[in-house]
Amino acid sequence: MNVALLFPGQGSQYVGMGKSLAENFLVSKQVFERVDEALGENLSKLIWDGSEEVLKQTQNAQPALMATSMAAIEAARVVGFDFRNVRYVAGHSLGEYSALCCSGAMSLEDTAIILSKRGKAMQRAVKSGEGAMAAILGISLEEVKEAISNILDHGVCEVANDNEPKQIVISGHKKKVEKALEVLKAIGARRAILLPVSAPFHCSLMAPAVTELEGSILDLKLSNLNIPIVSNVTAKEMLDPKEVKISLIKQITYPVRWRESISYLSAKGINRFIEFGAGKVLSGLVKRILEDPIISNIGEFSDLEKLKEE
């Protein structure tokens, strides 16, 4: 069995995530405690007992989702999951940082700190209310690209996520994104809806975040990866820490090429995918990209039973 581990991005968070892992495994509880200490705040209290509104704020959601993923990884080690079968790791947007932490390239503390910085920088990049993101369902990437390229209004509207064959996310100035929704519905999109996000991620409007974060990313202490990571930016594997840093910088403004990443993993012989962390978003996407994939998600104590299928 050739396994790839997947790590979710923003939007998968929910209040209470990972609590059952912390209650049942000391190593999982210690993940949350170490993240709290690294950030100098009680993030775990927010994750388990806070409000959905505060948790979904970018600077909170990013380290919180990573902590939950890593708590699940540590629980899997305790129950005897054989990581020797893991051939690749991949993460969706911030999930790439979780994947790097899992691969041994970054410490848990460094990962939490850079994600907190990343969340704040991305939130500051565009004034509140000026940007938007929208999900387009039912038409192809090429159709979306052509349609938005023909909108003559001033402003930015770009593809942010190529999630699966018929699910594309666009990002940019709110007025132009709203205009794009009208155009895309007119050409046959099954659904075209604004997303409840706080900023227009993965588009050129995030350039100020690149300026703010570039130095911090280049200064990251990255060890050699024990497991190759498939990049959001190139949809190909990386092992070289220098290449990884460049990719993390580009990732802020470049689209997430998730559909291509999963197809790449399948072509490399991966026949089992395991999503570690909150929710089942990536599991759903994989099912719509590949025919009959073997996939499971591990985010809570009750999910660990699924690892026995390995």
mmCIF file of C-alpha atoms in Angstrom:
data_model
loop_
_atom_site.group_PDB
_atom_site.id
_atom_site.type_symbol
_atom_site.label_atom_id
_atom_site.label_comp_id
_atom_site.label_asym_id
_atom_site.label_seq_id
_atom_site.Cartn_x
_atom_site.Cartn_y
_atom_site.Cartn_z
ATOM 1 C CA MET A 1 0.000 0.000 0.000
ATOM 2 C CA ASN A 2 1.456 3.364 -1.102
ATOM 3 C CA VAL A 3 0.046 6.126 1.086
ATOM 4 C CA ALA A 4 -0.154 9.923 0.790
ATOM 5 C CA LEU A 5 -1.076 12.069 3.778
ATOM 6 C CA LEU A 6 -3.232 15.143 3.112
ATOM 7 C CA PHE A 7 -3.664 18.212 5.330
ATOM 8 C CA PRO A 8 -6.679 20.563 5.163
ATOM 9 C CA GLY A 9 -6.727 24.323 4.717
ATOM 10 C CA GLN A 10 -8.856 27.181 5.937
ATOM 11 C CA GLY A 11 -12.584 26.535 5.902
ATOM 12 C CA SER A 12 -12.303 23.101 7.514
ATOM 13 C CA GLN A 13 -12.159 24.502 11.053
ATOM 14 C CA TYR A 14 -14.912 24.007 13.644
ATOM 15 C CA VAL A 15 -15.179 24.716 17.369
ATOM 16 C CA GLY A 16 -14.208 21.604 19.325
ATOM 17 C CA MET A 17 -11.938 20.130 16.662
ATOM 18 C CA GLY A 18 -9.320 17.761 17.995
ATOM 19 C CA LYS A 19 -10.626 17.899 21.573
ATOM 20 C CA SER A 20 -11.363 14.171 21.700
ATOM 21 C CA LEU A 21 -7.762 13.473 20.609
ATOM 22 C CA ALA A 22 -6.389 15.645 23.414
ATOM 23 C CA GLU A 23 -8.686 13.969 25.937
ATOM 24 C CA ASN A 24 -7.531 10.480 24.958
ATOM 25 C CA PHE A 25 -3.848 10.925 24.075
ATOM 26 C CA LEU A 26 -1.279 12.799 26.129
ATOM 27 C CA VAL A 27 0.880 13.364 23.023
ATOM 28 C CA SER A 28 -2.056 15.043 21.263
ATOM 29 C CA LYS A 29 -2.762 17.225 24.291
ATOM 30 C CA GLN A 30 0.897 18.202 24.322
ATOM 31 C CA VAL A 31 0.687 19.366 20.680
ATOM 32 C CA PHE A 32 -1.957 21.933 21.642
ATOM 33 C CA GLU A 33 -0.003 22.951 24.763
ATOM 34 C CA ARG A 34 3.189 23.475 22.749
ATOM 35 C CA VAL A 35 1.348 25.591 20.178
ATOM 36 C CA ASP A 36 -0.190 27.686 22.969
ATOM 37 C CA GLU A 37 3.242 28.246 24.482
ATOM 38 C CA ALA A 38 4.868 29.098 21.146
ATOM 39 C CA LEU A 39 2.201 31.710 20.376
ATOM 40 C CA GLY A 40 1.979 33.041 23.926
ATOM 41 C CA GLU A 41 -1.801 32.668 23.947
ATOM 42 C CA ASN A 42 -4.457 30.114 24.880
ATOM 43 C CA LEU A 43 -5.346 29.101 21.349
ATOM 44 C CA SER A 44 -6.554 25.664 22.478
ATOM 45 C CA LYS A 45 -9.289 27.291 24.614
ATOM 46 C CA LEU A 46 -10.448 29.185 21.541
ATOM 47 C CA ILE A 47 -10.373 25.993 19.463
ATOM 48 C CA TRP A 48 -12.431 23.981 21.932
ATOM 49 C CA ASP A 49 -14.645 26.544 23.666
ATOM 50 C CA GLY A 50 -14.483 29.747 21.619
ATOM 51 C CA SER A 51 -16.836 31.240 19.052
ATOM 52 C CA GLU A 52 -16.950 30.117 15.434
ATOM 53 C CA GLU A 53 -16.607 33.755 14.387
ATOM 54 C CA VAL A 54 -13.310 34.279 16.228
ATOM 55 C CA LEU A 55 -11.903 30.857 15.320
ATOM 56 C CA LYS A 56 -12.420 31.456 11.592
ATOM 57 C CA GLN A 57 -10.354 34.651 11.686
ATOM 58 C CA THR A 58 -7.347 33.918 9.519
ATOM 59 C CA GLN A 59 -4.664 34.452 12.164
ATOM 60 C CA ASN A 60 -6.474 31.982 14.472
ATOM 61 C CA ALA A 61 -7.690 29.413 11.955
ATOM 62 C CA GLN A 62 -4.290 28.798 10.383
ATOM 63 C CA PRO A 63 -2.306 27.691 13.483
ATOM 64 C CA ALA A 64 -5.449 26.040 14.930
ATOM 65 C CA LEU A 65 -5.924 23.794 11.903
ATOM 66 C CA MET A 66 -2.238 22.879 11.875
ATOM 67 C CA ALA A 67 -2.335 21.991 15.591
ATOM 68 C CA THR A 68 -5.351 19.741 15.037
ATOM 69 C CA SER A 69 -3.649 17.977 12.124
ATOM 70 C CA MET A 70 -0.496 17.365 14.133
ATOM 71 C CA ALA A 71 -2.490 16.147 17.147
ATOM 72 C CA ALA A 72 -4.086 13.580 14.829
ATOM 73 C CA ILE A 73 -0.668 12.556 13.484
ATOM 74 C CA GLU A 74 0.658 11.985 17.027
ATOM 75 C CA ALA A 75 -2.414 9.928 17.954
ATOM 76 C CA ALA A 76 -1.869 7.797 14.847
ATOM 77 C CA ARG A 77 1.694 7.066 15.982
ATOM 78 C CA VAL A 78 0.400 5.861 19.356
ATOM 79 C CA VAL A 79 -2.133 3.450 17.834
ATOM 80 C CA GLY A 80 0.580 1.958 15.633
ATOM 81 C CA PHE A 81 -0.025 3.446 12.189
ATOM 82 C CA ASP A 82 2.929 2.460 10.004
ATOM 83 C CA PHE A 83 4.390 5.676 8.592
ATOM 84 C CA ARG A 84 6.879 3.631 6.555
ATOM 85 C CA ASN A 85 4.162 3.244 3.904
ATOM 86 C CA VAL A 86 3.852 7.023 3.490
ATOM 87 C CA ARG A 87 5.358 8.054 0.156
ATOM 88 C CA TYR A 88 4.182 11.689 -0.073
ATOM 89 C CA VAL A 89 2.551 14.490 1.895
ATOM 90 C CA ALA A 90 0.442 17.343 0.515
ATOM 91 C CA GLY A 91 -1.573 20.162 2.034
ATOM 92 C CA HIS A 92 -4.162 22.631 0.773
ATOM 93 C CA SER A 93 -2.826 26.187 1.220
ATOM 94 C CA LEU A 94 -1.913 26.468 4.935
ATOM 95 C CA GLY A 95 -2.057 22.667 4.967
ATOM 96 C CA GLU A 96 1.335 22.700 3.234
ATOM 97 C CA TYR A 97 2.820 23.927 6.511
ATOM 98 C CA SER A 98 1.158 21.042 8.381
ATOM 99 C CA ALA A 99 2.583 18.684 5.759
ATOM 100 C CA LEU A 100 6.080 20.132 6.229
ATOM 101 C CA CYS A 101 5.800 19.743 9.998
ATOM 102 C CA CYS A 102 4.702 16.119 9.544
ATOM 103 C CA SER A 103 7.595 15.454 7.160
ATOM 104 C CA GLY A 104 10.111 16.547 9.786
ATOM 105 C CA ALA A 105 11.159 19.699 7.927
ATOM 106 C CA MET A 106 9.831 22.169 10.535
ATOM 107 C CA SER A 107 9.361 22.095 14.287
ATOM 108 C CA LEU A 108 5.830 22.351 15.642
ATOM 109 C CA GLU A 109 6.682 25.651 17.338
ATOM 110 C CA ASP A 110 8.170 27.232 14.211
ATOM 111 C CA THR A 111 5.180 26.080 12.170
ATOM 112 C CA ALA A 112 2.712 27.661 14.618
ATOM 113 C CA ILE A 113 4.610 30.960 14.694
ATOM 114 C CA ILE A 114 4.948 31.324 10.908
ATOM 115 C CA LEU A 115 1.266 30.440 10.406
ATOM 116 C CA SER A 116 0.200 33.071 12.908
ATOM 117 C CA LYS A 117 2.342 35.625 11.060
ATOM 118 C CA ARG A 118 1.003 34.406 7.716
ATOM 119 C CA GLY A 119 -2.599 34.760 8.843
ATOM 120 C CA LYS A 120 -2.076 38.304 10.119
ATOM 121 C CA ALA A 121 -0.189 39.382 6.994
ATOM 122 C CA MET A 122 -2.821 37.962 4.662
ATOM 123 C CA GLN A 123 -5.583 39.664 6.634
ATOM 124 C CA ARG A 124 -3.778 43.032 6.468
ATOM 125 C CA ALA A 125 -3.020 42.785 2.738
ATOM 126 C CA VAL A 126 -6.445 44.016 1.605
ATOM 127 C CA LYS A 127 -8.819 46.402 3.396
ATOM 128 C CA SER A 128 -11.906 44.742 4.845
ATOM 129 C CA GLY A 129 -14.753 44.674 2.329
ATOM 130 C CA GLU A 130 -12.600 45.340 -0.731
ATOM 131 C CA GLY A 131 -11.885 41.709 -1.630
ATOM 132 C CA ALA A 132 -13.919 38.558 -2.155
ATOM 133 C CA MET A 133 -13.682 34.918 -3.149
ATOM 134 C CA ALA A 134 -16.297 32.802 -4.877
ATOM 135 C CA ALA A 135 -16.800 29.122 -5.670
ATOM 136 C CA ILE A 136 -17.786 28.158 -9.193
ATOM 137 C CA LEU A 137 -19.358 24.727 -9.644
ATOM 138 C CA GLY A 138 -20.202 22.848 -12.791
ATOM 139 C CA ILE A 139 -17.839 24.322 -15.381
ATOM 140 C CA SER A 140 -14.196 23.694 -16.189
ATOM 141 C CA LEU A 141 -11.069 25.629 -15.301
ATOM 142 C CA GLU A 142 -10.603 26.668 -18.942
ATOM 143 C CA GLU A 143 -14.162 28.027 -19.161
ATOM 144 C CA VAL A 144 -13.703 30.021 -15.953
ATOM 145 C CA LYS A 145 -10.361 31.458 -17.098
ATOM 146 C CA GLU A 146 -11.749 32.516 -20.462
ATOM 147 C CA ALA A 147 -14.856 34.104 -18.967
ATOM 148 C CA ILE A 148 -13.028 36.188 -16.361
ATOM 149 C CA SER A 149 -10.369 37.270 -18.866
ATOM 150 C CA ASN A 150 -13.118 38.865 -20.964
ATOM 151 C CA ILE A 151 -14.452 41.038 -18.137
ATOM 152 C CA LEU A 152 -13.207 44.520 -18.962
ATOM 153 C CA ASP A 153 -13.918 46.144 -15.581
ATOM 154 C CA HIS A 154 -10.863 47.482 -13.798
ATOM 155 C CA GLY A 155 -9.683 45.389 -10.893
ATOM 156 C CA VAL A 156 -8.427 41.905 -10.121
ATOM 157 C CA CYS A 157 -10.281 38.622 -10.597
ATOM 158 C CA GLU A 158 -8.144 35.498 -10.796
ATOM 159 C CA VAL A 159 -8.370 31.743 -10.302
ATOM 160 C CA ALA A 160 -7.386 31.004 -6.683
ATOM 161 C CA ASN A 161 -8.059 27.258 -6.384
ATOM 162 C CA ASP A 162 -8.384 24.508 -8.964
ATOM 163 C CA ASN A 163 -9.955 22.117 -6.480
ATOM 164 C CA GLU A 164 -11.480 19.417 -8.693
ATOM 165 C CA PRO A 165 -12.707 19.087 -12.294
ATOM 166 C CA LYS A 166 -15.864 21.110 -11.753
ATOM 167 C CA GLN A 167 -15.023 23.225 -8.683
ATOM 168 C CA ILE A 168 -12.976 26.381 -9.195
ATOM 169 C CA VAL A 169 -12.505 29.240 -6.726
ATOM 170 C CA ILE A 170 -11.908 32.798 -7.935
ATOM 171 C CA SER A 171 -10.460 35.673 -5.916
ATOM 172 C CA GLY A 172 -9.980 39.424 -6.278
ATOM 173 C CA HIS A 173 -11.693 42.787 -5.934
ATOM 174 C CA LYS A 174 -15.245 42.298 -4.677
ATOM 175 C CA LYS A 175 -16.950 44.246 -7.467
ATOM 176 C CA LYS A 176 -15.151 42.342 -10.198
ATOM 177 C CA VAL A 177 -15.746 38.976 -8.505
ATOM 178 C CA GLU A 178 -19.470 39.789 -8.267
ATOM 179 C CA LYS A 179 -19.493 40.736 -11.971
ATOM 180 C CA ALA A 180 -17.727 37.422 -12.722
ATOM 181 C CA LEU A 181 -20.474 35.516 -10.884
ATOM 182 C CA GLU A 182 -23.096 36.987 -13.237
ATOM 183 C CA VAL A 183 -21.022 36.075 -16.306
ATOM 184 C CA LEU A 184 -20.253 32.543 -15.087
ATOM 185 C CA LYS A 185 -23.884 31.817 -14.263
ATOM 186 C CA ALA A 186 -24.836 33.016 -17.735
ATOM 187 C CA ILE A 187 -22.430 30.565 -19.404
ATOM 188 C CA GLY A 188 -23.706 27.566 -17.452
ATOM 189 C CA ALA A 189 -22.168 27.410 -13.986
ATOM 190 C CA ARG A 190 -24.375 25.188 -11.806
ATOM 191 C CA ARG A 191 -23.580 27.354 -8.796
ATOM 192 C CA ALA A 192 -21.551 30.537 -8.424
ATOM 193 C CA ILE A 193 -21.498 31.817 -4.855
ATOM 194 C CA LEU A 194 -19.502 34.212 -2.724
ATOM 195 C CA LEU A 195 -17.533 32.503 0.055
ATOM 196 C CA PRO A 196 -17.593 33.667 3.698
ATOM 197 C CA VAL A 197 -13.888 34.544 3.861
ATOM 198 C CA SER A 198 -12.158 37.556 5.357
ATOM 199 C CA ALA A 199 -9.756 38.289 2.483
ATOM 200 C CA PRO A 200 -9.132 37.433 -1.207
ATOM 201 C CA PHE A 201 -6.500 34.697 -0.842
ATOM 202 C CA HIS A 202 -4.248 33.226 -3.559
ATOM 203 C CA CYS A 203 -4.390 36.138 -5.968
ATOM 204 C CA SER A 204 -2.196 39.125 -6.819
ATOM 205 C CA LEU A 205 -3.935 41.292 -4.196
ATOM 206 C CA MET A 206 -1.954 39.315 -1.610
ATOM 207 C CA ALA A 207 1.307 40.914 -2.826
ATOM 208 C CA PRO A 208 1.644 43.031 0.369
ATOM 209 C CA ALA A 209 1.581 39.784 2.387
ATOM 210 C CA VAL A 210 4.466 38.466 0.282
ATOM 211 C CA THR A 211 6.463 41.608 1.085
ATOM 212 C CA GLU A 212 5.695 41.194 4.777
ATOM 213 C CA LEU A 213 6.365 37.448 4.975
ATOM 214 C CA GLU A 214 9.206 36.844 2.530
ATOM 215 C CA GLY A 215 11.966 37.484 5.066
ATOM 216 C CA SER A 216 10.347 35.285 7.718
ATOM 217 C CA ILE A 217 9.875 32.419 5.264
ATOM 218 C CA LEU A 218 13.455 32.650 3.984
ATOM 219 C CA ASP A 219 14.678 32.636 7.600
ATOM 220 C CA LEU A 220 12.746 29.466 8.488
ATOM 221 C CA LYS A 221 14.850 26.635 9.853
ATOM 222 C CA LEU A 222 13.980 23.911 7.363
ATOM 223 C CA SER A 223 15.535 20.477 7.701
ATOM 224 C CA ASN A 224 15.679 17.994 4.849
ATOM 225 C CA LEU A 225 12.268 16.486 4.250
ATOM 226 C CA ASN A 226 11.887 12.855 5.301
ATOM 227 C CA ILE A 227 8.909 12.570 2.923
ATOM 228 C CA PRO A 228 8.525 14.494 -0.382
ATOM 229 C CA ILE A 229 5.844 17.183 -0.442
ATOM 230 C CA VAL A 230 3.718 17.925 -3.509
ATOM 231 C CA SER A 231 3.629 21.691 -4.049
ATOM 232 C CA ASN A 232 0.438 23.748 -4.448
ATOM 233 C CA VAL A 233 2.359 25.974 -6.858
ATOM 234 C CA THR A 234 3.844 23.367 -9.231
ATOM 235 C CA ALA A 235 1.716 20.262 -8.509
ATOM 236 C CA LYS A 236 5.007 18.339 -8.392
ATOM 237 C CA GLU A 237 7.121 16.927 -5.567
ATOM 238 C CA MET A 238 9.793 18.850 -3.669
ATOM 239 C CA LEU A 239 12.543 17.709 -1.296
ATOM 240 C CA ASP A 240 15.020 20.606 -1.350
ATOM 241 C CA PRO A 241 14.425 23.072 1.546
ATOM 242 C CA LYS A 242 15.433 26.048 -0.660
ATOM 243 C CA GLU A 243 12.869 25.050 -3.273
ATOM 244 C CA VAL A 244 10.250 24.630 -0.545
ATOM 245 C CA LYS A 245 10.822 28.173 0.752
ATOM 246 C CA ILE A 246 10.464 29.695 -2.715
ATOM 247 C CA SER A 247 7.263 27.724 -3.213
ATOM 248 C CA LEU A 248 5.828 28.915 0.130
ATOM 249 C CA ILE A 249 6.458 32.528 -0.888
ATOM 250 C CA LYS A 250 4.869 32.064 -4.313
ATOM 251 C CA GLN A 251 1.950 30.154 -2.800
ATOM 252 C CA ILE A 252 0.576 33.336 -1.196
ATOM 253 C CA THR A 253 -0.356 34.863 -4.572
ATOM 254 C CA TYR A 254 -0.407 31.770 -6.820
ATOM 255 C CA PRO A 255 -3.436 29.487 -7.272
ATOM 256 C CA VAL A 256 -3.676 26.177 -5.407
ATOM 257 C CA ARG A 257 -3.380 23.428 -8.036
ATOM 258 C CA TRP A 258 -5.102 20.736 -5.979
ATOM 259 C CA ARG A 259 -6.692 18.767 -8.829
ATOM 260 C CA GLU A 260 -3.326 18.424 -10.551
ATOM 261 C CA SER A 261 -1.588 17.553 -7.275
ATOM 262 C CA ILE A 262 -3.919 14.635 -6.607
ATOM 263 C CA SER A 263 -3.614 13.433 -10.211
ATOM 264 C CA TYR A 264 0.174 13.610 -9.850
ATOM 265 C CA LEU A 265 0.050 11.462 -6.704
ATOM 266 C CA SER A 266 -2.172 8.920 -8.414
ATOM 267 C CA ALA A 267 0.234 8.757 -11.374
ATOM 268 C CA LYS A 268 3.064 8.117 -8.892
ATOM 269 C CA GLY A 269 1.301 4.983 -7.678
ATOM 270 C CA ILE A 270 -0.448 6.307 -4.567
ATOM 271 C CA ASN A 271 -3.381 4.031 -3.843
ATOM 272 C CA ARG A 272 -4.437 5.274 -0.420
ATOM 273 C CA PHE A 273 -5.023 8.823 0.793
ATOM 274 C CA ILE A 274 -5.448 9.784 4.451
ATOM 275 C CA GLU A 275 -6.603 13.279 5.419
ATOM 276 C CA PHE A 276 -5.223 14.259 8.826
ATOM 277 C CA GLY A 277 -7.049 17.090 10.567
ATOM 278 C CA ALA A 278 -10.416 18.800 10.792
ATOM 279 C CA GLY A 279 -13.277 17.917 8.486
ATOM 280 C CA LYS A 280 -13.538 15.937 5.275
ATOM 281 C CA VAL A 281 -13.117 18.643 2.616
ATOM 282 C CA LEU A 282 -10.046 17.123 0.963
ATOM 283 C CA SER A 283 -11.505 13.618 1.127
ATOM 284 C CA GLY A 284 -14.494 14.864 -0.850
ATOM 285 C CA LEU A 285 -12.300 16.558 -3.443
ATOM 286 C CA VAL A 286 -10.179 13.424 -3.953
ATOM 287 C CA LYS A 287 -13.339 11.378 -4.549
ATOM 288 C CA ARG A 288 -14.326 13.771 -7.325
ATOM 289 C CA ILE A 289 -10.850 13.824 -8.905
ATOM 290 C CA LEU A 290 -10.091 10.074 -8.978
ATOM 291 C CA GLU A 291 -12.216 7.023 -9.712
ATOM 292 C CA ASP A 292 -12.845 4.914 -6.589
ATOM 293 C CA PRO A 293 -9.945 6.170 -4.427
ATOM 294 C CA ILE A 294 -9.223 4.568 -1.059
ATOM 295 C CA ILE A 295 -9.472 7.536 1.297
ATOM 296 C CA SER A 296 -10.172 8.202 4.954
ATOM 297 C CA ASN A 297 -10.011 11.176 7.296
ATOM 298 C CA ILE A 298 -8.544 11.220 10.807
ATOM 299 C CA GLY A 299 -9.620 14.209 12.877
ATOM 300 C CA GLU A 300 -11.163 12.859 16.072
ATOM 301 C CA PHE A 301 -10.644 9.916 18.434
ATOM 302 C CA SER A 302 -13.438 7.869 16.815
ATOM 303 C CA ASP A 303 -11.725 8.159 13.407
ATOM 304 C CA LEU A 304 -8.634 6.230 14.507
ATOM 305 C CA GLU A 305 -10.495 2.962 13.930
ATOM 306 C CA LYS A 306 -10.141 3.672 10.195
ATOM 307 C CA LEU A 307 -6.368 3.268 10.414
ATOM 308 C CA LYS A 308 -6.835 -0.428 11.117
ATOM 309 C CA GLU A 309 -7.893 -0.774 7.476
ATOM 310 C CA GLU A 310 -4.229 -0.123 6.588
#
